[in-house]
XYZ file of C-alpha atoms in Angstrom:
685
model
C 146.426 170.486 74.520
C 142.518 170.335 75.821
C 142.984 166.217 74.873
C 145.886 166.017 76.767
C 144.621 167.388 79.535
C 141.299 165.276 79.781
C 143.498 162.415 79.521
C 145.390 163.091 82.696
C 142.350 163.490 84.076
C 141.474 160.003 83.638
C 144.188 159.513 86.461
C 141.972 161.013 88.751
C 140.148 157.474 90.130
C 144.422 156.878 91.308
C 144.244 159.823 93.265
C 140.931 160.360 94.263
C 141.207 157.841 97.657
C 144.519 158.789 98.481
C 143.843 162.093 100.379
C 140.805 159.865 102.122
C 143.121 157.741 103.533
C 146.213 159.790 104.526
C 144.117 162.269 106.357
C 141.814 159.997 108.555
C 145.622 158.262 108.933
C 146.664 161.705 110.482
C 143.848 161.967 112.556
C 143.979 158.897 114.187
C 147.658 159.666 114.594
C 146.949 162.919 116.408
C 144.222 161.221 118.404
C 147.030 158.652 119.572
C 149.924 160.711 120.499
C 147.566 163.165 122.658
C 146.146 159.845 124.478
C 149.691 158.690 124.597
C 151.387 162.005 125.439
C 153.717 161.322 122.809
C 155.185 164.443 121.480
C 157.694 162.774 118.546
C 154.087 161.638 116.634
C 154.002 165.700 116.017
C 156.453 165.739 113.541
C 154.656 162.012 111.963
C 151.282 163.811 112.136
C 152.828 167.146 110.173
C 154.877 165.270 107.659
C 151.453 162.925 107.215
C 149.271 166.583 106.627
C 152.081 167.531 104.219
C 151.330 164.351 102.066
C 147.711 164.803 102.355
C 147.787 168.453 100.971
C 150.120 167.154 98.270
C 147.714 163.987 97.306
C 144.574 166.827 97.616
C 146.060 168.795 95.315
C 146.784 165.939 92.790
C 143.097 164.379 93.053
C 141.437 168.071 92.618
C 143.682 168.400 89.191
C 142.772 165.561 87.721
C 139.022 165.641 88.669
C 138.859 169.144 87.369
C 140.080 167.860 84.158
C 138.189 164.810 83.950
C 134.870 166.902 84.365
C 135.449 168.563 81.494
C 134.395 165.300 79.641
C 130.604 165.144 78.939
C 128.093 163.071 80.484
C 127.587 164.158 84.177
C 125.369 166.199 85.548
C 125.770 169.574 86.119
C 124.286 170.243 89.287
C 126.336 167.350 90.707
C 129.362 168.323 89.154
C 129.461 171.932 90.428
C 128.873 170.375 94.266
C 131.358 167.563 93.844
C 133.771 170.159 92.455
C 133.611 173.210 94.927
C 133.791 170.534 97.479
C 136.715 169.415 96.335
C 138.017 173.141 96.198
C 137.328 173.882 99.926
C 138.564 170.586 101.249
C 142.163 170.699 99.104
C 142.206 174.381 100.593
C 141.513 173.506 104.445
C 143.767 170.380 104.075
C 146.754 172.900 103.415
C 145.673 175.304 105.646
C 145.339 172.359 108.101
C 148.982 171.619 107.320
C 149.945 175.554 107.743
C 148.351 175.633 111.366
C 149.954 172.777 112.897
C 153.694 174.013 111.817
C 152.208 177.153 113.115
C 153.827 178.952 116.589
C 151.374 181.531 116.885
C 149.391 180.163 119.889
C 146.086 181.480 118.917
C 146.311 179.933 115.307
C 147.483 176.548 117.256
C 143.883 176.829 118.971
C 141.973 176.276 115.406
C 144.146 173.242 114.437
C 141.250 170.733 115.721
C 137.919 172.838 114.919
C 139.986 172.831 111.282
C 140.755 169.191 111.408
C 137.365 168.386 112.245
C 136.403 170.813 109.350
C 138.423 169.208 106.739
C 137.057 165.538 108.117
C 133.130 167.057 107.629
C 134.318 168.176 103.636
C 135.906 165.067 102.536
C 132.694 163.315 103.768
C 131.011 165.139 101.581
C 133.187 165.681 98.560
C 132.796 161.997 98.582
C 129.445 161.504 99.146
C 128.747 163.860 96.098
C 131.326 162.023 94.204
C 129.735 158.549 94.507
C 126.343 160.362 93.916
C 127.978 161.171 90.496
C 129.434 157.875 89.398
C 126.477 155.903 91.036
C 123.314 157.746 91.607
C 121.752 160.053 94.537
C 120.290 156.854 96.178
C 123.268 154.479 96.328
C 124.885 155.393 99.966
C 120.903 154.756 101.147
C 119.227 152.832 98.605
C 116.974 150.350 99.375
C 117.433 146.401 98.733
C 115.860 146.103 95.285
C 113.684 142.942 95.629
C 115.209 140.120 93.327
C 113.021 139.621 90.464
C 111.879 136.040 90.330
C 110.541 134.458 87.237
C 107.977 131.667 87.683
C 106.871 131.401 84.021
C 109.200 132.443 80.964
C 106.601 131.887 78.624
C 104.151 134.768 80.335
C 107.428 137.065 81.567
C 107.905 140.596 79.814
C 110.804 140.371 77.275
C 111.976 143.810 78.487
C 111.054 144.314 81.478
C 111.578 140.910 83.314
C 114.086 139.652 80.888
C 116.523 142.776 79.097
C 115.937 145.173 82.072
C 117.413 143.514 84.947
C 120.712 143.048 82.354
C 121.142 146.819 81.601
C 120.216 147.452 85.096
C 123.505 145.053 86.276
C 125.739 145.989 83.327
C 124.925 149.256 82.012
C 123.098 151.323 83.764
C 126.207 152.206 86.513
C 127.786 154.045 83.083
C 124.386 155.460 81.713
C 122.385 157.702 84.311
C 120.897 160.766 85.090
C 124.307 161.596 86.598
C 126.621 160.218 84.602
C 125.469 159.840 81.314
C 128.564 158.664 79.530
C 128.326 159.318 75.790
C 125.398 161.503 76.248
C 123.348 158.335 76.877
C 120.745 157.349 79.023
C 119.518 153.533 80.111
C 117.260 154.014 83.358
C 114.207 153.815 81.410
C 112.506 152.488 77.909
C 112.449 156.059 76.515
C 115.842 157.009 77.401
C 117.308 153.904 75.360
C 114.724 154.558 72.505
C 116.397 158.361 72.525
C 120.012 157.282 71.996
C 123.309 159.326 72.633
C 125.929 161.343 71.119
C 126.682 158.607 68.864
C 122.820 157.849 67.907
C 120.270 155.481 68.312
C 121.465 152.139 69.641
C 119.399 150.282 67.283
C 120.691 152.258 64.314
C 123.375 150.300 62.059
C 126.900 152.349 61.621
C 128.154 152.991 58.117
C 130.010 150.248 57.057
C 128.960 147.519 59.496
C 126.645 144.613 59.826
C 125.108 145.231 63.388
C 123.455 147.849 65.101
C 125.771 149.935 67.354
C 124.727 148.318 70.628
C 126.065 144.824 69.463
C 128.756 146.528 67.620
C 129.501 147.931 71.166
C 129.360 144.790 73.397
C 131.203 142.670 70.323
C 133.979 144.773 70.107
C 137.308 143.774 71.651
C 137.595 144.405 75.334
C 140.766 146.389 74.923
C 138.681 148.853 72.583
C 137.865 152.303 74.852
C 134.107 152.097 73.001
C 133.602 148.045 73.916
C 130.596 147.996 76.152
C 130.598 147.935 79.439
C 134.382 149.008 79.905
C 137.489 147.411 80.178
C 137.029 146.769 84.458
C 133.717 146.488 84.975
C 131.602 143.266 84.934
C 130.943 141.590 81.696
C 128.263 140.675 79.736
C 127.551 136.565 79.802
C 127.469 134.860 76.757
C 123.735 134.425 77.626
C 123.049 138.036 78.130
C 124.471 138.233 74.708
C 122.485 135.988 73.479
C 119.714 137.575 75.215
C 120.188 141.048 74.065
C 120.775 139.931 70.002
C 117.546 137.704 70.373
C 115.484 140.773 71.557
C 116.883 143.498 68.722
C 116.691 140.802 66.107
C 112.787 140.559 67.167
C 112.377 144.575 66.836
C 113.747 145.324 70.332
C 109.943 144.883 71.583
C 109.217 146.725 74.827
C 105.964 145.303 75.615
C 106.124 142.016 74.249
C 105.544 138.726 76.327
C 108.646 135.786 75.932
C 105.182 133.672 74.052
C 105.085 135.857 71.243
C 108.285 135.850 69.773
C 110.240 133.195 68.321
C 112.288 131.117 70.197
C 114.116 127.743 69.278
C 116.769 125.905 70.015
C 119.821 127.220 72.179
C 117.613 130.143 72.695
C 114.600 128.091 74.633
C 117.503 126.817 76.867
C 118.782 130.000 77.433
C 115.186 131.461 78.373
C 113.781 128.472 80.235
C 116.920 128.556 82.638
C 115.940 132.005 83.654
C 112.825 130.542 85.393
C 113.089 129.624 89.110
C 111.331 126.907 91.139
C 109.707 129.091 94.138
C 107.361 125.995 95.212
C 108.517 125.553 99.282
C 110.020 121.678 98.315
C 112.528 123.775 95.931
C 113.198 126.384 98.743
C 113.747 123.617 101.323
C 116.153 121.685 99.075
C 118.529 124.637 98.812
C 118.458 124.525 102.584
C 118.423 121.110 103.348
C 121.529 119.512 105.359
C 123.309 116.483 104.909
C 121.662 113.745 106.409
C 124.689 111.281 107.620
C 124.177 107.656 106.646
C 124.496 106.470 110.392
C 121.633 108.312 111.680
C 119.545 106.603 108.811
C 120.764 103.360 109.296
C 120.025 103.984 113.304
C 116.354 105.295 112.726
C 115.615 102.122 110.279
C 117.538 99.726 112.684
C 114.548 101.403 114.894
C 111.513 100.178 113.134
C 110.758 103.914 111.261
C 111.345 104.102 107.378
C 113.058 107.495 106.401
C 114.083 108.159 102.847
C 115.924 111.001 100.952
C 114.290 111.848 97.831
C 116.986 111.287 96.209
C 120.774 110.828 96.214
C 121.397 114.231 96.042
C 118.229 115.837 97.838
C 118.852 115.886 101.161
C 114.576 116.093 102.155
C 113.111 113.132 104.110
C 109.572 111.604 104.360
C 108.984 109.775 106.960
C 106.344 106.430 107.378
C 105.363 105.547 110.490
C 101.932 104.098 108.976
C 100.514 101.006 110.940
C 103.159 101.110 113.789
C 101.087 100.367 116.576
C 103.950 101.877 119.296
C 104.499 105.087 118.071
C 105.983 106.989 120.877
C 107.355 110.615 122.039
C 110.804 108.757 122.180
C 109.877 107.695 118.844
C 109.572 110.950 117.255
C 112.467 112.785 119.441
C 114.846 110.110 117.628
C 113.836 112.217 113.991
C 114.330 115.717 116.271
C 118.096 115.762 114.907
C 117.137 116.203 111.024
C 113.749 117.794 111.574
C 113.675 120.584 109.345
C 114.471 118.427 106.637
C 111.419 116.272 106.757
C 108.453 117.053 104.274
C 106.499 114.341 104.411
C 105.202 112.534 107.423
C 102.721 109.541 107.243
C 101.281 107.803 110.908
C 97.940 106.956 109.380
C 96.416 103.832 111.048
C 98.940 103.995 113.800
C 98.204 104.688 117.654
C 98.905 108.235 116.842
C 96.865 110.621 119.010
C 96.258 113.951 120.652
C 98.629 113.880 123.176
C 101.560 112.726 120.712
C 100.543 115.571 118.580
C 102.713 118.160 120.582
C 105.901 116.242 119.400
C 105.607 117.381 115.599
C 106.194 120.905 116.639
C 109.762 120.699 115.609
C 108.851 118.954 112.326
C 107.933 122.650 111.043
C 108.723 121.921 107.698
C 106.149 119.262 106.957
C 104.249 119.785 103.481
C 102.330 116.726 103.848
C 101.201 114.950 106.933
C 98.885 112.064 106.720
C 96.638 110.858 109.853
C 93.879 108.575 108.472
C 92.787 106.406 110.578
C 94.004 107.569 113.732
C 92.720 108.863 117.152
C 92.994 112.586 116.502
C 90.283 114.699 117.447
C 89.554 118.464 117.121
C 91.823 119.140 119.384
C 95.048 119.320 117.377
C 93.866 122.213 115.527
C 95.809 124.232 117.966
C 99.156 122.448 116.335
C 98.158 123.041 112.985
C 98.947 127.066 112.687
C 102.453 125.450 113.281
C 103.288 124.183 110.093
C 102.978 127.292 107.828
C 104.261 125.125 104.630
C 101.648 122.495 105.154
C 100.052 121.793 101.834
C 98.444 118.538 101.898
C 96.423 117.343 105.066
C 94.507 114.017 105.591
C 92.332 113.303 108.250
C 90.060 110.415 106.622
C 88.503 107.920 108.865
C 89.263 110.367 111.961
C 87.027 112.092 114.236
C 87.167 115.393 113.515
C 84.061 118.059 113.736
C 83.442 121.308 112.640
C 85.221 122.949 115.479
C 88.344 122.277 113.461
C 87.461 124.424 110.442
C 88.613 127.562 112.385
C 91.754 126.778 113.280
C 92.357 125.343 109.782
C 91.620 128.754 108.139
C 95.457 129.616 109.392
C 97.272 127.559 106.982
C 97.229 129.597 103.833
C 99.070 126.842 101.950
C 96.733 124.235 102.575
C 95.684 122.901 98.958
C 94.594 119.320 99.403
C 92.404 117.897 102.681
C 91.082 114.768 102.952
C 87.577 114.819 104.730
C 85.956 111.561 104.202
C 84.208 109.518 107.089
C 84.677 112.341 109.452
C 82.198 114.403 111.488
C 82.474 117.537 109.396
C 79.099 118.610 107.850
C 78.271 119.981 104.933
C 78.267 123.655 106.272
C 81.665 122.884 107.922
C 82.999 122.159 104.742
C 81.132 125.332 103.076
C 83.057 127.544 105.513
C 86.381 125.689 105.166
C 85.815 126.438 101.355
C 85.187 129.700 101.923
C 88.088 130.575 104.236
C 90.295 128.575 101.802
C 89.270 129.289 98.714
C 92.135 127.669 96.634
C 92.095 124.592 98.847
C 90.668 121.255 97.618
C 88.548 119.060 99.872
C 89.124 115.624 99.184
C 85.682 113.824 99.557
C 86.706 110.440 97.772
C 85.761 106.616 98.595
C 87.900 104.623 100.883
C 88.946 102.679 98.425
C 91.696 105.488 97.222
C 93.293 104.260 100.278
C 93.469 100.605 99.309
C 94.565 99.149 95.796
C 96.996 102.423 94.292
C 101.104 102.280 92.898
C 103.497 101.212 94.890
C 106.363 103.690 95.120
C 109.514 101.596 93.466
C 112.208 100.043 95.864
C 115.718 102.038 96.550
C 118.648 100.209 95.056
C 121.164 101.218 98.153
C 125.044 101.744 97.744
C 127.642 103.928 98.479
C 129.372 103.390 95.091
C 128.570 102.706 91.645
C 132.163 101.002 90.458
C 134.292 97.893 92.465
C 136.954 95.721 91.776
C 136.602 92.910 93.397
C 132.968 92.421 94.684
C 130.209 94.559 95.970
C 127.735 94.252 98.384
C 124.242 95.987 97.650
C 120.943 96.151 99.524
C 116.920 96.868 97.920
C 114.825 98.983 100.277
C 111.042 99.943 99.899
C 108.857 102.511 101.715
C 105.562 100.566 102.093
C 106.283 97.561 104.872
C 104.703 94.246 103.971
C 105.688 94.195 100.367
C 107.907 91.733 98.295
C 110.865 93.242 95.891
C 111.828 91.098 93.032
C 115.162 91.894 90.610
C 117.438 91.371 87.632
C 120.975 91.476 87.171
C 120.947 91.523 83.458
C 119.267 95.007 82.716
C 116.104 92.631 81.849
C 112.455 93.839 82.874
C 111.537 92.496 86.648
C 108.354 90.560 87.298
C 107.016 87.899 89.889
C 108.954 85.262 88.386
C 112.190 87.068 88.601
C 114.847 87.078 91.698
C 112.954 87.581 95.194
C 114.915 89.693 97.203
C 116.088 88.464 100.577
C 118.342 90.104 101.507
C 122.291 91.961 100.712
C 123.444 90.767 97.159
C 127.157 90.525 96.298
C 127.813 91.802 93.001
C 131.045 90.049 91.116
C 130.744 91.081 87.980
C 129.118 93.868 86.266
C 125.525 94.442 86.584
C 122.036 96.304 85.371
C 120.291 96.357 88.658
C 116.416 96.645 88.078
C 113.976 96.205 90.453
C 110.050 96.210 91.294
C 107.950 96.117 94.604
C 104.685 94.117 95.065
C 102.308 93.806 97.493
C 98.638 92.230 97.373
C 95.424 94.102 95.842
C 98.035 96.319 95.129
C 99.599 97.952 91.351
C 103.484 96.835 91.314
C 105.761 99.507 91.402
C 107.709 101.109 88.470
C 110.698 99.701 87.774
C 113.843 101.521 89.655
C 117.601 101.083 87.553
C 121.458 101.492 88.571
C 123.842 99.640 87.138
C 126.877 98.930 88.881
C 130.638 98.620 87.344
C 133.208 96.331 88.042
C 136.855 97.610 87.198
C 140.037 95.703 88.003
C 142.335 97.525 85.710
C 144.433 100.340 87.447
C 144.979 103.176 85.264
C 148.129 105.751 85.581
C 147.133 108.996 83.449
C 144.262 109.692 80.822
C 145.957 112.119 78.132
C 142.823 113.757 76.204
C 144.054 114.545 72.602
C 140.869 116.597 72.576
C 140.204 119.663 74.228
C 136.712 119.826 76.210
C 135.035 123.117 76.102
C 135.960 125.585 79.095
C 132.735 124.827 80.815
C 132.779 121.405 80.528
C 136.095 120.110 81.193
C 135.657 118.438 84.684
C 138.811 117.664 85.919
C 139.684 117.252 82.281
C 141.695 113.744 81.885
C 141.315 112.500 85.426
C 137.189 112.863 85.072
C 137.416 109.436 82.891
C 139.161 107.761 85.681
C 137.682 109.186 88.797
C 135.111 106.203 89.188
C 132.106 109.293 89.750
C 129.152 108.921 87.528
C 127.830 111.933 86.496
C 124.065 113.142 86.865
C 121.437 114.124 84.487
C 122.519 117.545 85.436
C 125.431 118.027 83.186
C 126.858 121.147 85.022
C 127.649 118.862 88.171
C 131.560 118.786 87.259
C 131.668 115.251 86.733
C 131.404 115.338 82.366
C 133.617 116.375 79.968
C 131.514 117.772 77.183
C 132.301 118.458 73.835
C 130.545 121.028 71.241
C 130.944 119.820 67.442
C 134.081 117.439 67.832
C 134.923 114.014 68.626
C 136.774 112.744 71.869
C 140.149 111.379 71.447
C 141.920 110.117 74.516
C 144.873 108.042 75.498
C 144.610 105.881 78.989
C 147.916 104.587 80.304
C 147.740 101.463 82.537
C 150.191 101.320 85.679
C 151.221 98.223 84.029
C 151.029 96.085 80.776
C 147.246 93.943 81.161
C 145.290 92.028 79.390
C 142.101 93.552 78.144
C 138.656 92.071 77.126
C 136.045 94.698 77.341
C 136.054 98.540 77.359
C 133.141 100.805 78.522
C 132.315 104.257 77.902
C 129.763 106.195 79.647
C 127.834 108.732 78.140
C 124.853 111.258 78.230
C 121.497 112.016 76.187
C 119.839 115.244 76.307
C 118.313 116.473 72.966
C 116.692 119.409 74.338
C 120.090 120.751 75.415
C 121.983 119.226 72.568
C 123.450 116.430 73.616
C 123.583 113.207 71.931
C 125.139 110.105 72.629
C 127.949 109.086 70.741
C 127.762 107.570 67.381
C 130.487 105.099 67.508
C 134.150 104.376 69.324
C 136.993 102.659 68.147
C 139.720 101.080 70.501
C 143.447 100.955 69.991
C 146.260 99.337 72.065
C 149.557 99.881 72.184
C 152.767 98.746 74.525
C 155.004 101.845 73.622
C 152.793 104.326 73.437
C 153.649 104.961 69.795
C 153.015 102.088 67.575
C 148.705 101.301 68.184
C 146.906 98.733 66.888
C 142.930 98.590 66.553
C 141.498 96.088 68.399
C 137.563 96.927 67.996
C 135.051 99.229 67.102
C 131.043 99.875 68.342
C 128.596 101.836 66.246
C 125.753 102.994 68.042
C 124.379 104.868 64.824
C 122.488 107.651 65.285
C 119.297 108.420 68.135
C 115.888 108.277 67.565
C 113.709 111.344 67.595
C 113.307 111.665 71.533
C 113.314 114.307 74.369
C 114.545 112.260 77.022
C 117.400 113.280 79.597
C 119.701 109.619 80.068
C 122.992 108.294 80.619
C 124.178 104.538 79.909
C 127.083 102.853 79.217
C 127.842 101.336 75.783
C 130.192 97.931 76.446
C 132.826 96.759 73.358
C 133.923 93.148 73.874
C 137.462 92.805 72.624
C 139.607 89.482 71.800
C 141.725 89.549 74.886
C 144.696 92.030 74.720
C 147.770 92.595 76.610
C 148.313 96.333 76.273
C 150.624 99.296 78.374
C 148.151 102.051 76.277
C 144.891 102.492 74.974
C 143.656 104.996 72.350
C 139.991 106.056 72.495
C 138.313 107.618 69.519
C 134.676 108.691 70.345
C 132.859 109.949 67.690
C 130.160 112.623 68.011
C 127.423 113.146 65.661
C 128.758 116.760 65.306
C 125.873 118.390 64.173
C 121.861 117.898 65.386
C 120.154 115.659 63.500
C 116.885 116.439 60.869
C 114.461 115.825 63.490
C 115.993 118.096 65.872
C 113.951 121.770 67.048
C 117.462 123.008 65.601
C 118.929 120.780 62.408
C 122.317 121.195 61.713
C 123.068 123.138 64.800
C 126.665 122.127 66.514
C 125.797 119.069 68.888
C 127.590 118.041 71.970
C 128.771 114.713 73.347
C 129.217 114.067 77.311
C 131.682 111.548 78.479
C 132.015 110.977 82.518
C 133.937 107.898 82.822
C 135.810 105.106 80.506
C 136.424 101.570 82.201
C 138.310 98.807 81.227
C 138.102 94.966 82.106
């Protein structure tokens, strides 16, 4: 009978909010009726108060039974219970007063109503304290825990405790200790609960109590966290298992515990890049191509950091026509600009004020310009400035006092200026972390050029495609190849737009007199002149990496090295089989598949693929296969297309069987573990 009462008590969360809402509704109706002088509202308010009284009784009864369970703080439970009793009694009394026709009784109606509102607020407050903690209503927002170096992180305090605080402590705290278990501190966790220590193995079970509970079926009453609460993620479960497997150390650092394979990847994912450039990248808005084209047409070299990073670098080096209007052209996207090179230009003190909108500058190059100490009053506007080049300018020791406000400054170039040794010593004292670059002028001469950028808004085309190649530096020459071979100064020289009519692997370099050639930049453009009707996946991709399923292989969107970008299909420990249905029967002579390799994340290129064709979708004939073999030891993240030329064959359906290595190779950090293949595109020609 007692057990039945406790089970009925579990209905308390169902009833507890009803009297609150109904009483508030009654109060609003009462006020509205009095303001509008509508006597008809009296009966509505009276009925509403009756319902409020009934639900208050139900809430009180179920709550009282629920309180018989263990795990609640006795003081908090006492306050909540008797406040609930007082609220229920006054609610019923309020209903009786509303019905009364005795004048002096009616005069107590409003005071009692206000008392009811006060009691329901206090009752709810004490109830909230029991379930969420005493500081729930006025708790200070917790500062987000940021891990910048996972190897130096405290395993419990920085990795495990945040998981417990987020998923466990709401049910296991000083006010609500389910099962007699508290989990707010390490001492409480070690003490355990009514069922014993979390780290002990239950009789007949293979796992410790804690792990046993988190791996139970969700519908099991002992599952942790309980059904209805936010559940642990797979990574969080893996971290808890790793911690407990290493003797649940409370004082260890991550670098003191073994971590291999997938666990190393999970731990690395906890790191956050807190550098200025990483934080700015998150907030950077996309820059329209039209705006970039207009700026470049005005003779200003502007480039985004990458196709997905919208931060900008501006190069106006050696320009003799830098004006206020020139700088104003850039103001629309000034917050995106992190680097500005004005070296060897006509830039001067008067133009310095025009840089104020560029508050996110990380690098400012003013070498060999007409600036003087007067620019110091503007430098304080650049809170994020990390590098300042004043080589060959007329600045003196007067500038040092202004520079001390730039706390983030890490590099300053002062070769061939009027700054004295004493000034340099003062600067080093004011900014001990700054590196004062007193280097020979030759450093600004022969160096390595930045690689050129291959520009096109598409990677796939059906007929022809025009591409352009640009370089950040002026007076450079660009050489390129279209067949994937290494470009040299003997290769094709870039003279203007290039028209592609076939699939091409474009590689380019930039060269300049007395400079080292740039690194090679590379981009592949795929011709695809066969239209698809549908792609039917015969293998089911992993739930986390299913993209748009079959459509992912025919959307003409290349995946990036960030394999969670939604453009990849991922298969763990299995092959990929798919059937491509064409819009009409066509002749096929080439099949290409796009794949990713990232061994550190257990992702490898396919080992082979087989192509079969059919005209009826039932009877298939193999027409070709390509063996790529297993990958050699490497740790690179890379993507490529694998091409297979076949004898021209007419077909309506093309079946692909893409073979996975299935397991990590012997040279991997976790040999024999399930490996992945990631495929982003299938191209037929």
